[in-house]
N, C-alpha and C. Protein backbone atom coordinates (compact mmCIF):
# COMPACT_ATOMS: atom_id res chain seq x y z
N MET A 1 128.87 113.13 98.78
CA MET A 1 127.60 112.42 98.79
C MET A 1 127.78 111.05 98.12
N ALA A 2 127.15 110.03 98.66
CA ALA A 2 127.28 108.68 98.14
C ALA A 2 126.44 108.49 96.89
N LYS A 3 126.96 107.63 96.01
CA LYS A 3 126.21 107.32 94.79
C LYS A 3 125.05 106.38 95.11
N THR A 4 123.97 106.56 94.38
CA THR A 4 122.83 105.67 94.54
C THR A 4 123.13 104.34 93.85
N ASN A 5 122.80 103.26 94.50
CA ASN A 5 123.03 101.94 93.94
C ASN A 5 121.79 101.52 93.15
N TYR A 6 121.78 101.89 91.87
CA TYR A 6 120.61 101.63 91.03
C TYR A 6 120.38 100.13 90.81
N ASN A 7 121.47 99.37 90.74
CA ASN A 7 121.31 97.93 90.55
C ASN A 7 120.57 97.30 91.72
N TYR A 8 120.88 97.73 92.92
CA TYR A 8 120.20 97.21 94.11
C TYR A 8 118.72 97.57 94.06
N GLU A 9 118.41 98.82 93.72
CA GLU A 9 117.01 99.26 93.66
C GLU A 9 116.25 98.49 92.58
N LYS A 10 116.90 98.29 91.44
CA LYS A 10 116.26 97.56 90.34
C LYS A 10 115.97 96.12 90.78
N ARG A 11 116.93 95.49 91.40
CA ARG A 11 116.75 94.11 91.86
C ARG A 11 115.63 94.02 92.89
N ALA A 12 115.56 95.00 93.78
CA ALA A 12 114.50 95.02 94.79
C ALA A 12 113.13 95.14 94.12
N ARG A 13 113.03 95.98 93.09
CA ARG A 13 111.76 96.12 92.37
C ARG A 13 111.39 94.82 91.67
N GLU A 14 112.39 94.19 91.04
CA GLU A 14 112.14 92.92 90.35
C GLU A 14 111.65 91.85 91.32
N LEU A 15 112.28 91.78 92.49
CA LEU A 15 111.85 90.79 93.49
C LEU A 15 110.43 91.06 93.95
N GLU A 16 110.09 92.33 94.13
CA GLU A 16 108.74 92.70 94.55
C GLU A 16 107.72 92.30 93.49
N LYS A 17 108.05 92.53 92.21
CA LYS A 17 107.15 92.14 91.12
C LYS A 17 106.95 90.63 91.10
N GLU A 18 108.05 89.88 91.25
CA GLU A 18 107.95 88.42 91.26
C GLU A 18 107.08 87.94 92.41
N LYS A 19 107.24 88.56 93.56
CA LYS A 19 106.46 88.19 94.74
C LYS A 19 104.97 88.43 94.49
N LYS A 20 104.64 89.58 93.92
CA LYS A 20 103.24 89.89 93.63
C LYS A 20 102.67 88.91 92.61
N LYS A 21 103.46 88.60 91.57
CA LYS A 21 103.02 87.66 90.55
C LYS A 21 102.71 86.29 91.16
N GLU A 22 103.59 85.84 92.04
CA GLU A 22 103.41 84.54 92.69
C GLU A 22 102.16 84.54 93.56
N GLU A 23 101.93 85.63 94.29
CA GLU A 23 100.73 85.73 95.12
C GLU A 23 99.47 85.69 94.26
N LYS A 24 99.48 86.40 93.14
CA LYS A 24 98.32 86.39 92.24
C LYS A 24 98.09 84.99 91.68
N ARG A 25 99.19 84.31 91.31
CA ARG A 25 99.06 82.96 90.76
C ARG A 25 98.45 82.01 91.79
N LYS A 26 98.91 82.10 93.03
CA LYS A 26 98.38 81.25 94.09
C LYS A 26 96.91 81.55 94.35
N LYS A 27 96.56 82.84 94.32
CA LYS A 27 95.18 83.24 94.55
C LYS A 27 94.27 82.69 93.45
N LYS A 28 94.73 82.78 92.20
CA LYS A 28 93.95 82.25 91.08
C LYS A 28 93.78 80.74 91.21
N LEU A 29 94.85 80.04 91.57
CA LEU A 29 94.77 78.60 91.73
C LEU A 29 93.77 78.24 92.82
N ALA A 30 93.78 78.98 93.91
CA ALA A 30 92.85 78.72 95.00
C ALA A 30 91.41 78.95 94.54
N GLN A 31 91.17 80.01 93.79
CA GLN A 31 89.82 80.29 93.30
C GLN A 31 89.38 79.20 92.33
N ASN A 32 90.26 78.80 91.42
CA ASN A 32 89.91 77.77 90.45
C ASN A 32 89.63 76.44 91.13
N SER A 33 90.40 76.09 92.14
CA SER A 33 90.17 74.82 92.82
C SER A 33 88.86 74.87 93.61
N ASP A 34 88.53 76.02 94.18
CA ASP A 34 87.26 76.17 94.89
C ASP A 34 86.09 76.01 93.92
N GLU A 35 86.18 76.64 92.76
CA GLU A 35 85.12 76.55 91.76
C GLU A 35 84.99 75.12 91.27
N THR A 36 86.10 74.45 91.07
CA THR A 36 86.08 73.07 90.59
C THR A 36 85.43 72.17 91.63
N GLN A 37 85.73 72.37 92.90
CA GLN A 37 85.14 71.56 93.95
C GLN A 37 83.63 71.80 94.02
N GLU A 38 83.21 73.04 93.85
CA GLU A 38 81.78 73.34 93.87
C GLU A 38 81.08 72.66 92.70
N GLU A 39 81.70 72.71 91.51
CA GLU A 39 81.11 72.07 90.34
C GLU A 39 81.03 70.56 90.54
N ASP A 40 82.08 69.97 91.10
CA ASP A 40 82.09 68.54 91.35
C ASP A 40 80.98 68.16 92.33
N THR A 41 80.78 68.96 93.34
CA THR A 41 79.74 68.71 94.33
C THR A 41 78.37 68.81 93.68
N GLN A 42 78.18 69.80 92.84
CA GLN A 42 76.89 69.99 92.17
C GLN A 42 76.61 68.83 91.22
N THR A 43 77.58 68.41 90.44
CA THR A 43 77.35 67.32 89.50
C THR A 43 77.11 66.02 90.26
N ALA A 44 77.77 65.81 91.37
CA ALA A 44 77.55 64.60 92.15
C ALA A 44 76.14 64.59 92.72
N SER A 45 75.67 65.74 93.20
CA SER A 45 74.32 65.79 93.75
C SER A 45 73.29 65.65 92.64
N ASP A 46 73.58 66.17 91.45
CA ASP A 46 72.66 66.03 90.32
C ASP A 46 72.55 64.56 89.91
N LYS A 47 73.64 63.84 89.91
CA LYS A 47 73.63 62.43 89.53
C LYS A 47 72.85 61.61 90.56
N SER A 48 72.95 61.96 91.82
CA SER A 48 72.26 61.20 92.85
C SER A 48 70.76 61.49 92.83
N ASN A 49 70.36 62.65 92.32
CA ASN A 49 68.94 62.99 92.25
C ASN A 49 68.24 62.29 91.10
N THR A 50 68.96 61.81 90.10
CA THR A 50 68.30 61.18 88.95
C THR A 50 68.06 59.72 89.16
């Protein structure tokens, strides 16, 4: 029976974790930029109303 390559499995898990982290980071950046744009739009409309 062949030996299990634990180093390969560990590396695969690490890569998967990094990928998930990167996706979460991008998602947060997208949400923050959307919120910032909404705030900018609101403040611009508030300034024009005064």
